[in-house]
Amino acid sequence: AAALSAAGYAEAPGRTEWSRRGPTCGRRGVTTAAGAETRRGARFATYKLTAAGRGAAVEAFQREMYDFINAQSRDIPRPDPMPEPAPFEAVRGMFFSGHAFDADASLVALRDGRIVGITITSLNQQGIAYTQFTGTARAVRGKGIALAMKLRAIEELKRKARKLFRTATSPA
């Protein structure tokens, strides 16, 4: 059998869409994360490799990600004001460590060394993968970076033989 692209893998028999809260985004011709990466001008790296490259400065990198996540979360239109974010120490345990955090399927999109996108993937006790957060900087929205990060996460989950992946997309 021919190898499936990440998008094909997500649509393959045996994969089930759990729910749909709104219309799906078009793929904009994106069928692999690598193709999107080169066309979008961003470099994708796993959290695992990026954090390892930071050495002793890994906490500073986590705080940079935390600040990015909070800024992008506040930039999503919503009817009610966004509550104050949880302290870094609480989020650090949920997003960046522990058995649930998947450091290989959590990605950072970088452009000129700056974070322009993040997707955080975790696994629950049943082994179901879930996107905790995916967001991009306003300047790069609409270019397929968030979708490409999710496709790259799916490629990694496929490599690990994970069969279920759940994600959500906000309207921003």
Tab-separated table of C-alpha atoms in Angstrom:
chain	number	residue	atom	x	y	z
A	1	ALA	CA	0.000	0.000	0.000
A	2	ALA	CA	1.182	3.504	-0.756
A	3	ALA	CA	2.201	5.688	2.162
A	4	LEU	CA	-0.455	8.202	3.137
A	5	SER	CA	0.214	11.876	3.600
A	6	ALA	CA	-0.725	13.254	6.999
A	7	ALA	CA	-3.952	14.648	5.539
A	8	GLY	CA	-4.719	11.271	3.961
A	9	TYR	CA	-3.932	9.518	7.226
A	10	ALA	CA	-6.420	11.715	9.054
A	11	GLU	CA	-9.116	10.760	6.539
A	12	ALA	CA	-8.195	7.062	6.176
A	13	PRO	CA	-10.550	4.223	7.089
A	14	GLY	CA	-10.500	3.464	10.780
A	15	ARG	CA	-10.056	7.133	11.752
A	16	THR	CA	-13.162	8.695	13.206
A	17	GLU	CA	-14.118	12.332	13.427
A	18	TRP	CA	-15.519	12.763	16.917
A	19	SER	CA	-17.229	16.074	16.499
A	20	ARG	CA	-17.294	19.090	14.278
A	21	ARG	CA	-18.057	22.486	15.773
A	22	GLY	CA	-17.865	24.524	12.617
A	23	PRO	CA	-16.891	24.463	8.969
A	24	THR	CA	-13.524	22.953	8.167
A	25	CYS	CA	-10.765	25.011	6.663
A	26	GLY	CA	-9.623	24.262	3.141
A	27	ARG	CA	-6.208	22.691	2.862
A	28	ARG	CA	-4.944	25.402	0.524
A	29	GLY	CA	-3.109	22.739	-1.453
A	30	VAL	CA	-1.275	21.472	1.642
A	31	THR	CA	-0.940	17.697	1.804
A	32	THR	CA	2.259	17.395	3.815
A	33	ALA	CA	3.712	19.476	6.611
A	34	ALA	CA	7.084	19.633	4.858
A	35	GLY	CA	5.497	21.140	1.749
A	36	ALA	CA	3.729	23.779	3.811
A	37	GLU	CA	6.847	24.523	5.799
A	38	THR	CA	8.876	25.427	2.737
A	39	ARG	CA	6.067	27.396	1.095
A	40	ARG	CA	5.160	29.335	4.246
A	41	GLY	CA	8.642	30.553	5.174
A	42	ALA	CA	8.615	29.047	8.645
A	43	ARG	CA	10.821	26.319	10.047
A	44	PHE	CA	9.088	23.704	12.182
A	45	ALA	CA	10.864	22.000	15.035
A	46	THR	CA	9.666	19.602	17.687
A	47	TYR	CA	9.545	20.857	21.236
A	48	LYS	CA	11.917	18.044	22.167
A	49	LEU	CA	14.654	19.131	19.757
A	50	THR	CA	14.161	22.847	20.332
A	51	ALA	CA	14.275	22.522	24.127
A	52	ALA	CA	17.322	20.233	23.951
A	53	GLY	CA	19.083	22.859	21.842
A	54	ARG	CA	18.459	25.470	24.530
A	55	GLY	CA	20.403	23.542	27.187
A	56	ALA	CA	20.266	25.338	30.523
A	57	ALA	CA	17.969	28.010	29.032
A	58	VAL	CA	15.046	25.597	28.604
A	59	GLU	CA	12.941	27.375	31.244
A	60	ALA	CA	13.402	30.681	29.412
A	61	PHE	CA	12.216	28.934	26.225
A	62	GLN	CA	9.182	27.530	28.069
A	63	ARG	CA	8.375	31.006	29.377
A	64	GLU	CA	8.678	32.384	25.833
A	65	MET	CA	6.201	29.728	24.672
A	66	TYR	CA	3.919	30.478	27.652
A	67	ASP	CA	3.901	34.198	26.782
A	68	PHE	CA	3.197	33.396	23.119
A	69	ILE	CA	0.317	31.062	24.037
A	70	ASN	CA	-1.230	33.718	26.301
A	71	ALA	CA	-0.870	36.467	23.690
A	72	GLN	CA	-2.461	34.341	20.952
A	73	SER	CA	-5.235	33.120	23.270
A	74	ARG	CA	-6.142	36.731	24.069
A	75	ASP	CA	-6.216	37.560	20.356
A	76	ILE	CA	-9.134	35.190	19.636
A	77	PRO	CA	-12.449	37.031	19.333
A	78	ARG	CA	-14.839	35.937	22.073
A	79	PRO	CA	-18.019	37.299	23.628
A	80	ASP	CA	-16.625	37.418	27.183
A	81	PRO	CA	-13.313	38.751	28.428
A	82	MET	CA	-10.521	36.195	28.660
A	83	PRO	CA	-9.800	35.203	32.270
A	84	GLU	CA	-6.355	35.824	33.666
A	85	PRO	CA	-3.970	33.074	32.595
A	86	ALA	CA	-2.852	30.400	35.021
A	87	PRO	CA	0.604	30.994	36.475
A	88	PHE	CA	3.557	29.711	34.469
A	89	GLU	CA	4.350	27.118	37.133
A	90	ALA	CA	0.896	25.511	36.748
A	91	VAL	CA	1.020	25.546	32.962
A	92	ARG	CA	4.612	24.305	32.859
A	93	GLY	CA	3.592	20.993	34.409
A	94	MET	CA	0.632	20.582	32.059
A	95	PHE	CA	2.248	21.659	28.788
A	96	PHE	CA	5.954	20.903	29.073
A	97	SER	CA	6.463	17.806	31.199
A	98	GLY	CA	4.855	14.698	32.567
A	99	HIS	CA	3.645	11.519	30.941
A	100	ALA	CA	0.819	13.244	29.041
A	101	PHE	CA	2.992	15.770	27.170
A	102	ASP	CA	4.167	14.528	23.764
A	103	ALA	CA	7.401	16.436	23.132
A	104	ASP	CA	7.789	14.884	19.654
A	105	ALA	CA	4.287	15.831	18.436
A	106	SER	CA	4.396	19.312	20.006
A	107	LEU	CA	5.844	21.804	17.555
A	108	VAL	CA	7.178	25.300	17.300
A	109	ALA	CA	7.090	27.275	14.046
A	110	LEU	CA	10.019	29.667	13.820
A	111	ARG	CA	10.723	32.508	11.435
A	112	ASP	CA	14.008	34.364	11.784
A	113	GLY	CA	14.499	32.678	15.179
A	114	ARG	CA	11.199	33.966	16.577
A	115	ILE	CA	8.183	31.877	17.495
A	116	VAL	CA	5.344	32.423	15.011
A	117	GLY	CA	3.332	29.308	15.866
A	118	ILE	CA	2.951	26.582	18.452
A	119	THR	CA	1.005	23.359	18.729
A	120	ILE	CA	1.009	21.435	22.008
A	121	THR	CA	-0.001	17.760	21.848
A	122	SER	CA	-0.715	15.491	24.798
A	123	LEU	CA	-1.853	11.923	25.326
A	124	ASN	CA	-4.564	10.921	27.736
A	125	GLN	CA	-4.523	7.732	29.807
A	126	GLN	CA	-6.258	5.813	27.001
A	127	GLY	CA	-3.504	6.840	24.564
A	128	ILE	CA	-5.667	9.293	22.637
A	129	ALA	CA	-3.683	12.261	21.365
A	130	TYR	CA	-5.159	15.720	21.776
A	131	THR	CA	-4.104	19.205	20.755
A	132	GLN	CA	-4.000	21.313	23.920
A	133	PHE	CA	-3.227	24.478	21.973
A	134	THR	CA	-2.441	25.541	18.429
A	135	GLY	CA	-1.908	29.170	17.572
A	136	THR	CA	-0.063	31.452	15.220
A	137	ALA	CA	1.012	35.066	15.389
A	138	ARG	CA	-1.455	37.421	13.737
A	139	ALA	CA	1.110	38.363	11.059
A	140	VAL	CA	1.246	34.793	9.728
A	141	ARG	CA	-2.390	33.764	10.077
A	142	GLY	CA	-4.122	32.480	6.994
A	143	LYS	CA	-0.916	31.071	5.529
A	144	GLY	CA	-1.518	27.444	6.518
A	145	ILE	CA	1.041	27.325	9.331
A	146	ALA	CA	-1.385	26.083	12.006
A	147	LEU	CA	-2.734	23.399	9.677
A	148	ALA	CA	0.785	22.391	8.678
A	149	MET	CA	1.811	22.064	12.343
A	150	LYS	CA	-1.195	19.835	12.994
A	151	LEU	CA	-0.327	17.745	9.932
A	152	ARG	CA	3.243	17.396	11.177
A	153	ALA	CA	1.917	16.343	14.598
A	154	ILE	CA	-0.273	13.736	12.861
A	155	GLU	CA	2.771	12.471	10.953
A	156	GLU	CA	4.583	11.962	14.268
A	157	LEU	CA	1.544	10.299	15.878
A	158	LYS	CA	1.267	8.010	12.855
A	159	ARG	CA	4.937	7.087	13.258
A	160	LYS	CA	4.161	6.187	16.881
A	161	ALA	CA	1.164	4.077	15.734
A	162	ARG	CA	-1.392	6.299	17.529
A	163	LYS	CA	-4.836	5.746	16.065
A	164	LEU	CA	-6.859	8.571	17.630
A	165	PHE	CA	-6.123	12.287	17.520
A	166	ARG	CA	-8.512	14.973	18.633
A	167	THR	CA	-8.155	18.629	17.831
A	168	ALA	CA	-10.223	21.773	17.735
A	169	THR	CA	-9.927	24.996	15.795
A	170	SER	CA	-11.019	28.406	16.974
A	171	PRO	CA	-12.442	30.899	14.487
A	172	ALA	CA	-9.435	33.255	14.708
